[in-house]
Coordinates of C-alpha atoms in Angstrom, one line a residue:
X1 CA 93.1 -5.4 97.0
X2 CA 95.8 -5.5 95.2
X3 CA 99.0 -3.7 97.0
X4 CA 99.6 -1.9 100.6
X5 CA 102.6 0.6 100.8
X6 CA 103.8 2.0 104.3
X7 CA 105.3 5.7 103.1
X8 CA 105.9 9.2 104.5
X9 CA 108.7 12.3 104.0
X10 CA 110.3 10.1 101.0
X11 CA 107.7 9.9 99.2
X12 CA 105.0 12.9 100.2
X13 CA 103.9 13.7 96.8
X14 CA 100.6 13.2 95.3
X15 CA 102.3 12.5 92.0
X16 CA 104.1 9.6 94.1
X17 CA 100.8 7.8 95.5
X18 CA 99.8 7.7 91.5
X19 CA 102.4 5.7 90.7
X20 CA 100.9 2.8 92.1
X21 CA 97.3 1.4 92.2
X22 CA 97.3 0.8 96.5
X23 CA 96.1 1.3 99.2
X24 CA 98.9 4.5 101.2
X25 CA 99.3 4.2 104.7
X26 CA 101.7 5.8 107.1
X27 CA 105.1 4.7 108.2
X28 CA 105.2 1.4 110.2
X29 CA 105.2 0.5 113.3
X30 CA 104.8 -2.1 115.3
X31 CA 101.9 -4.8 113.7
X32 CA 101.0 -2.2 110.9
X33 CA 102.1 -5.5 108.6
X34 CA 100.3 -7.6 110.5
X35 CA 96.5 -5.4 110.4
X36 CA 96.8 -4.8 107.2
X37 CA 96.9 -7.7 105.8
X38 CA 94.5 -9.0 108.9
X39 CA 92.1 -6.7 107.1
X40 CA 93.2 -5.8 104.2
X41 CA 94.8 -8.9 102.9
X42 CA 96.8 -7.4 99.8
X43 CA 98.8 -9.4 97.5
X44 CA 101.3 -7.0 98.6
X45 CA 102.9 -4.8 100.4
X46 CA 105.7 -2.6 100.0
X47 CA 107.6 -0.9 102.8
X48 CA 110.0 2.5 102.6
X49 CA 109.1 4.2 105.9
X50 CA 108.6 3.3 109.4
X51 CA 109.2 4.5 113.1
X52 CA 112.5 4.3 114.9
X53 CA 111.9 6.0 118.1
X54 CA 108.6 7.3 118.8
X55 CA 107.4 4.1 118.2
X56 CA 108.3 0.6 118.6
X57 CA 109.3 -0.4 115.0
X58 CA 108.1 -2.4 112.6
X59 CA 108.2 -6.4 113.9
X60 CA 110.6 -9.1 111.7
X61 CA 108.0 -12.4 112.7
X62 CA 104.4 -10.1 111.6
X63 CA 106.6 -9.6 108.1
X64 CA 107.0 -13.2 108.1
X65 CA 104.3 -13.7 109.1
X66 CA 102.8 -12.0 105.9
X67 CA 105.2 -14.5 104.1
X68 CA 103.3 -17.4 105.4
X69 CA 100.4 -16.3 104.5
X70 CA 101.2 -15.8 100.7
X71 CA 101.7 -12.1 101.2
X72 CA 104.9 -10.7 98.8
X73 CA 106.6 -8.2 101.1
X74 CA 108.5 -5.3 99.3
X75 CA 111.2 -2.9 101.4
X76 CA 113.3 0.2 100.2
X77 CA 115.0 2.9 100.8
X78 CA 114.7 3.3 104.7
X79 CA 112.4 1.1 107.6
X80 CA 112.1 -1.3 104.6
X81 CA 115.5 -1.1 102.9
X82 CA 116.7 -2.7 106.3
X83 CA 113.9 -5.3 107.1
X84 CA 114.5 -6.5 103.5
X85 CA 118.3 -6.7 103.6
X86 CA 117.8 -8.4 107.3
X87 CA 114.8 -10.9 105.9
X88 CA 116.2 -11.5 102.4
X89 CA 116.9 -15.3 103.1
X90 CA 113.7 -15.9 104.3
X91 CA 111.7 -13.9 100.8
X92 CA 111.2 -11.2 101.1
X93 CA 112.7 -8.0 98.0
X94 CA 114.3 -5.6 98.3
X95 CA 115.0 -3.0 95.7
X96 CA 117.5 -1.1 95.9
X97 CA 121.0 0.6 96.3
X98 CA 120.4 1.5 99.6
X99 CA 119.5 -2.7 100.4
X100 CA 122.2 -3.5 98.7
X101 CA 124.0 -1.5 101.3
X102 CA 122.8 -3.0 104.6
X103 CA 122.7 -6.3 102.9
X104 CA 126.4 -6.1 101.9
X105 CA 127.7 -3.9 104.4
X106 CA 129.4 -1.7 101.9
X107 CA 127.4 1.3 100.4
X108 CA 129.1 1.2 97.0
X109 CA 131.3 3.8 95.8
X110 CA 131.3 5.3 99.4
X111 CA 134.3 3.7 100.9
X112 CA 135.3 0.9 102.6
X113 CA 132.5 2.1 106.3
X114 CA 130.9 -0.1 107.2
X115 CA 127.2 0.3 106.8
X116 CA 125.0 -0.6 109.2
X117 CA 123.3 2.0 111.3
X118 CA 120.0 2.6 111.3
X119 CA 120.7 6.4 111.8
X120 CA 121.9 6.3 107.9
X121 CA 118.6 6.2 107.0
X122 CA 116.8 7.9 109.8
X123 CA 115.2 11.5 109.1
X124 CA 113.2 13.6 111.5
X125 CA 110.0 14.8 109.9
X126 CA 106.5 16.6 110.5
X127 CA 103.2 14.7 110.9
X128 CA 100.3 13.7 108.8
X129 CA 99.5 16.9 107.9
X130 CA 102.5 18.3 106.5
X131 CA 102.8 15.4 103.9
X132 CA 105.0 13.7 106.1
X133 CA 107.7 16.7 105.4
X134 CA 111.4 15.8 106.3
X135 CA 113.1 18.3 108.7
X136 CA 116.4 16.6 108.1
X137 CA 119.1 15.2 105.9
X138 CA 119.4 11.1 105.3
X139 CA 122.8 10.4 106.5
X140 CA 123.3 7.4 103.3
X141 CA 122.1 10.7 101.2
X142 CA 125.2 13.0 102.5
X143 CA 127.3 10.4 102.2
X144 CA 126.1 9.8 98.2
X145 CA 125.8 13.8 97.5
X146 CA 129.6 14.2 98.7
X147 CA 130.9 10.9 97.0
X148 CA 128.9 12.5 93.7
X149 CA 130.5 16.1 94.6
X150 CA 133.8 14.7 94.6
X151 CA 133.9 13.0 91.6
X152 CA 132.2 16.6 90.1
X153 CA 135.9 17.7 91.4
X154 CA 133.7 20.0 93.3
X155 CA 136.2 19.2 96.4
X156 CA 138.7 16.8 96.8
X157 CA 138.3 13.2 98.6
X158 CA 139.6 14.5 102.0
X159 CA 137.5 17.2 102.1
X160 CA 134.9 14.6 101.6
X161 CA 136.2 12.3 104.3
X162 CA 136.0 14.9 106.7
X163 CA 133.0 16.7 105.7
X164 CA 131.6 12.6 105.7
X165 CA 133.1 12.3 109.7
X166 CA 131.3 15.6 110.7
X167 CA 127.4 14.2 109.7
X168 CA 127.9 10.8 111.2
X169 CA 129.3 13.1 114.2
X170 CA 126.0 14.2 114.5
X171 CA 122.6 13.0 116.1
X172 CA 120.4 12.3 113.3
X173 CA 117.9 15.4 113.8
X174 CA 120.0 17.8 113.6
X175 CA 121.6 16.5 110.3
X176 CA 121.4 19.5 107.5
X177 CA 123.7 20.4 104.7
X178 CA 122.8 23.8 106.0
X179 CA 124.6 22.6 110.1
X180 CA 127.4 20.3 108.5
X181 CA 128.0 23.6 106.4
X182 CA 128.5 25.1 109.6
X183 CA 130.3 22.8 111.0
X184 CA 132.7 22.0 109.0
X185 CA 133.8 26.2 108.6
X186 CA 134.4 26.1 112.1
X187 CA 137.6 24.0 111.7
X188 CA 139.9 25.8 110.2
X189 CA 142.1 22.6 108.1
X190 CA 138.9 23.0 105.7
X191 CA 139.5 25.5 103.1
X192 CA 136.7 27.6 102.5
X193 CA 137.3 27.8 98.5
X194 CA 136.1 24.1 98.7
X195 CA 133.6 24.8 101.2
X196 CA 132.2 27.2 99.5
X197 CA 131.5 25.5 95.9
X198 CA 130.2 23.2 97.3
X199 CA 127.0 25.3 98.9
X200 CA 127.1 26.5 95.6
X201 CA 126.9 23.1 93.7
X202 CA 124.3 21.3 96.2
X203 CA 121.3 23.0 95.4
X204 CA 121.3 21.1 92.4
X205 CA 123.9 18.1 93.0
X206 CA 122.2 16.4 96.3
X207 CA 121.2 13.6 95.9
X208 CA 118.4 11.9 97.4
X209 CA 118.9 7.7 97.5
X210 CA 116.3 7.4 99.2
X211 CA 113.1 8.9 97.1
X212 CA 115.4 7.2 94.1
X213 CA 114.7 3.6 95.5
X214 CA 111.5 4.1 96.6
X215 CA 110.3 5.3 93.4
X216 CA 112.3 2.0 92.4
X217 CA 110.5 -0.4 94.4
X218 CA 106.6 0.7 92.9
X219 CA 108.1 0.0 90.1
X220 CA 108.9 -3.2 90.4
X221 CA 105.4 -3.8 92.4
X222 CA 104.3 -3.0 89.5
X223 CA 105.9 -4.8 87.5
X224 CA 105.5 -7.9 89.1
X225 CA 101.7 -7.9 89.9
X226 CA 101.0 -7.0 86.5
X227 CA 102.1 -10.1 85.9
X228 CA 99.8 -11.6 88.0
X229 CA 102.1 -13.5 90.7
X230 CA 100.7 -16.8 93.0
X231 CA 100.9 -16.0 96.5
X232 CA 104.4 -16.6 98.5
X233 CA 105.8 -19.3 98.7
X234 CA 107.0 -19.1 102.1
X235 CA 110.8 -21.6 102.8
X236 CA 110.9 -21.4 106.7
X237 CA 108.6 -22.8 109.2
X238 CA 106.8 -20.6 111.0
X239 CA 107.3 -20.8 114.8
X240 CA 103.4 -20.2 116.3
X241 CA 104.3 -19.0 120.2
X242 CA 103.0 -17.5 123.1
X243 CA 104.7 -14.8 122.6
X244 CA 103.4 -14.0 119.5
X245 CA 100.3 -14.8 120.4
X246 CA 99.8 -12.8 123.0
X247 CA 101.4 -9.7 120.5
X248 CA 98.8 -10.0 117.9
X249 CA 95.9 -10.5 120.3
X250 CA 96.7 -7.1 121.6
X251 CA 96.7 -6.0 117.2
X252 CA 93.3 -4.9 116.5
X253 CA 90.7 -4.1 118.5
X254 CA 87.9 -6.7 119.8
X255 CA 85.7 -7.4 116.5
X256 CA 86.8 -5.8 113.3
X257 CA 83.8 -5.6 111.6
X258 CA 80.9 -2.7 111.8
X259 CA 77.8 -3.3 113.5
X260 CA 75.8 -4.5 110.8
X261 CA 78.5 -7.0 109.5
X262 CA 78.4 -8.5 112.9
X263 CA 74.7 -8.6 112.0
X264 CA 74.9 -10.5 108.9
X265 CA 77.6 -12.7 110.1
X266 CA 75.1 -13.7 113.2
X267 CA 72.4 -14.1 110.7
X268 CA 74.6 -16.5 108.4
X269 CA 75.5 -18.8 112.1
X270 CA 71.3 -19.3 112.2
X271 CA 71.9 -21.2 109.0
X272 CA 74.8 -23.7 110.5
X273 CA 75.8 -26.5 108.0
X274 CA 76.5 -23.0 105.3
X275 CA 78.1 -20.8 108.1
X276 CA 80.6 -24.0 107.7
X277 CA 80.7 -24.5 104.9
X278 CA 81.3 -20.8 103.5
X279 CA 84.5 -20.5 106.0
X280 CA 86.1 -23.4 104.7
X281 CA 85.4 -22.1 101.5
X282 CA 87.1 -19.2 102.3
X283 CA 89.9 -21.2 104.4
X284 CA 91.2 -22.8 101.3
X285 CA 90.7 -20.0 99.2
X286 CA 93.9 -18.5 101.3
X287 CA 95.9 -21.1 102.0
X288 CA 95.5 -22.2 98.1
X289 CA 93.8 -26.0 99.8
X290 CA 90.8 -27.4 101.6
X291 CA 92.5 -28.6 104.4
X292 CA 90.9 -32.1 104.7
X293 CA 92.0 -32.2 101.0
X294 CA 94.9 -34.8 100.9
X295 CA 97.6 -33.9 99.0
X296 CA 99.3 -36.7 97.4
X297 CA 96.9 -37.9 95.1
X298 CA 96.5 -41.4 93.7
X299 CA 97.0 -44.7 95.6
X300 CA 100.3 -46.2 97.6
X301 CA 103.2 -48.1 96.1
X302 CA 103.0 -51.5 98.3
X303 CA 107.2 -50.8 99.0
X304 CA 106.9 -47.2 99.9
X305 CA 103.2 -47.2 101.8
X306 CA 104.3 -46.7 104.5
X307 CA 106.3 -43.3 103.1
X308 CA 103.6 -41.4 101.7
X309 CA 101.5 -41.5 103.8
X310 CA 103.9 -40.3 106.6
X311 CA 104.4 -38.0 103.7
X312 CA 100.7 -37.0 103.0
X313 CA 100.1 -36.4 107.6
X314 CA 103.0 -34.6 108.0
X315 CA 101.6 -32.4 104.8
X316 CA 98.2 -32.4 106.1
X317 CA 99.5 -31.3 108.8
X318 CA 101.5 -28.7 107.6
X319 CA 98.0 -27.6 106.1
X320 CA 96.6 -27.5 109.7
X321 CA 98.9 -25.4 111.0
X322 CA 98.6 -23.3 108.4
X323 CA 95.0 -23.4 109.0
X324 CA 95.2 -22.7 113.1
X325 CA 97.5 -19.7 112.0
X326 CA 94.8 -17.5 110.3
X327 CA 92.9 -15.1 112.2
X328 CA 89.4 -15.3 112.6
X329 CA 89.1 -11.7 111.6
X330 CA 90.6 -12.4 108.4
X331 CA 88.2 -15.3 107.3
X332 CA 84.9 -13.7 108.0
X333 CA 86.7 -10.5 106.6
X334 CA 86.6 -12.8 103.8
X335 CA 83.3 -13.9 103.7
X336 CA 81.7 -10.9 104.1
X337 CA 83.0 -9.5 100.6
X338 CA 81.9 -13.2 99.4
X339 CA 78.2 -12.8 100.9
X340 CA 78.3 -9.2 99.4
X341 CA 79.3 -10.5 96.0
X342 CA 76.8 -13.7 96.4
X343 CA 73.9 -11.0 97.2
X344 CA 73.0 -13.1 100.4
X345 CA 74.9 -9.8 102.8
X346 CA 71.5 -7.4 102.1
X347 CA 69.1 -10.2 102.5
X348 CA 70.9 -11.6 105.3
X349 CA 70.7 -8.2 107.3
X350 CA 67.2 -7.0 106.2
X351 CA 66.5 -10.0 107.9
X352 CA 69.0 -9.1 111.3
X353 CA 67.2 -5.2 110.9
X354 CA 63.9 -6.4 111.2
X355 CA 64.7 -8.8 114.0
X356 CA 66.3 -6.2 116.1
X357 CA 63.3 -4.2 115.7
X358 CA 60.8 -6.1 116.7
X359 CA 62.2 -8.1 119.8
X360 CA 63.1 -4.1 120.9
X361 CA 59.7 -3.8 122.1
X362 CA 59.2 -7.1 123.6
X363 CA 60.9 -5.7 127.4
X364 CA 59.5 -9.5 128.7
X365 CA 61.9 -12.1 127.6
X366 CA 64.0 -13.9 129.9
X367 CA 67.8 -13.9 129.6
X368 CA 68.6 -17.9 128.4
X369 CA 71.0 -17.7 131.9
X370 CA 68.3 -17.7 133.5
X371 CA 67.7 -21.1 131.8
X372 CA 67.3 -25.0 132.8
X373 CA 68.8 -27.1 131.9
X374 CA 65.7 -28.5 130.9
X375 CA 64.9 -25.5 128.5
X376 CA 68.4 -25.4 127.4
X377 CA 67.8 -28.4 125.9
X378 CA 64.5 -28.6 124.7
X379 CA 66.1 -25.0 122.7
X380 CA 68.9 -26.7 120.9
X381 CA 66.4 -30.0 120.5
X382 CA 64.4 -27.1 118.6
X383 CA 66.9 -25.0 116.4
X384 CA 68.5 -28.9 115.2
X385 CA 64.9 -30.2 114.5
X386 CA 63.1 -28.1 113.3
X387 CA 65.1 -25.1 111.6
X388 CA 68.0 -27.8 110.4
X389 CA 66.3 -30.4 109.5
X390 CA 68.6 -32.8 111.6
X391 CA 69.8 -35.0 114.4
X392 CA 71.3 -32.3 117.6
X393 CA 75.0 -34.1 117.2
X394 CA 76.9 -35.1 119.9
X395 CA 79.2 -32.6 120.4
X396 CA 77.6 -29.8 120.1
X397 CA 80.2 -27.9 121.3
X398 CA 82.6 -28.4 118.7
X399 CA 80.1 -27.5 116.3
X400 CA 78.7 -24.4 117.6
X401 CA 82.4 -23.5 117.9
X402 CA 82.6 -24.6 113.8
X403 CA 79.7 -22.3 113.2
X404 CA 81.3 -19.6 114.4
X405 CA 80.0 -18.9 118.4
X406 CA 82.3 -18.1 121.2
X407 CA 80.4 -19.7 124.1
X408 CA 77.1 -21.4 124.3
X409 CA 75.9 -19.1 126.2
X410 CA 76.5 -16.8 122.8
X411 CA 74.5 -19.7 120.6
X412 CA 71.8 -20.3 123.2
X413 CA 71.2 -16.2 123.0
X414 CA 71.1 -16.1 118.9
X415 CA 69.2 -19.3 119.5
X416 CA 66.2 -17.4 121.4
X417 CA 66.5 -14.8 119.5
X418 CA 65.4 -17.0 116.6
X419 CA 62.9 -18.7 117.6
X420 CA 61.5 -15.9 119.3
X421 CA 61.7 -14.3 116.2
X422 CA 59.5 -16.9 113.8
X423 CA 56.6 -16.9 116.7
X424 CA 56.6 -12.9 115.8
X425 CA 56.3 -13.6 112.5
X426 CA 54.2 -16.4 112.3
X427 CA 54.3 -18.6 109.3
X428 CA 56.0 -15.3 107.1
X429 CA 58.5 -15.3 109.5
X430 CA 59.7 -19.2 108.7
X431 CA 59.5 -18.8 104.9
X432 CA 61.6 -16.2 105.2
X433 CA 63.8 -18.6 106.9
X434 CA 63.8 -21.3 104.8
X435 CA 64.3 -19.6 102.0
X436 CA 68.2 -18.6 102.7
X437 CA 68.0 -22.1 103.0
X438 CA 69.9 -24.4 105.4
X439 CA 72.4 -26.1 105.8

């Protein structure tokens, strides 16, 4: 996956979608950036539109988390411009005139009015089926349109200032040029000749800065990705708080894999070391190097040995924190992708489905929860010595966690199913398992 774009009323057409090879998603709301990074693993994300009132807005921290994982995040036009202005010091890339206005606090070419309100870019729009068609006008577009009308001598500076004030006083869902002219005509102080001239000029003269900035962002992303950039580097410490853990735990379904993918992963777990090895390869790829790799090469000089050793320990600790921040579902989706590339996925799935079909007929099988401690010990001994060809580890719970099992009960159920399956298959079952290779 190369890029994801969150857009709605600002870029509603198929022609817009064709401007950048990307996964196009609806306007961003709270959790959407986290889900996109976790499930799609893009190299870059572009945020144009996002929700303000009818759903919780996209969270600053999920954008920081995306950057922390190496994803380049761009913003422009609407919610993207707001977040980019707020997070530019942390590495989010803002594009366009509206982003610059939020960053600087003033909209260039439109006087000295403070530019800081969310409602400057807010609009009301239709549902996805309508193409998110906008049914109100953004205040920032009105400001720039009226400034353009003044520079074209359609209206005077005083009329422009009064029209801006009238528009700004309206609640954002009610803003439109038709409503603006209606309210302006109700004020005797404004010359009808100027309002009539503005009304005639508007269809061709109006400015849609939100769209212009969004298109500029797509071009910037296209050029940026064409240069094959390295992953983003975060110049900040990401605090892995309890609030963050609680929030993101609710953002993903209990499993992000379909049934077949879960079966294939279960088969791979039975190979123990192979699961751990592939997981390590994926984590190393996501973080830029293996977690256990020494970040400093060469020996330590006698004079600076203590300092160098401290730096190495700090670097490893930072890498370990980054490792702990990677969601399990993200790691496993990358593992599945590599399994498909190697051809292992199809083999593992065939075996898993055959096992499931054979065991479904066995209504006489006991639940491993009913096994005695001795029976469970014998089951574990069979698995490690007969299947993996190794001694049972001293810390078996740590071992099975590294292999992706949630609990010891999950491990026992999986091993027992494997034991029964091999007995049902006889020599063929053993041969099939051996052909997959075990660690």
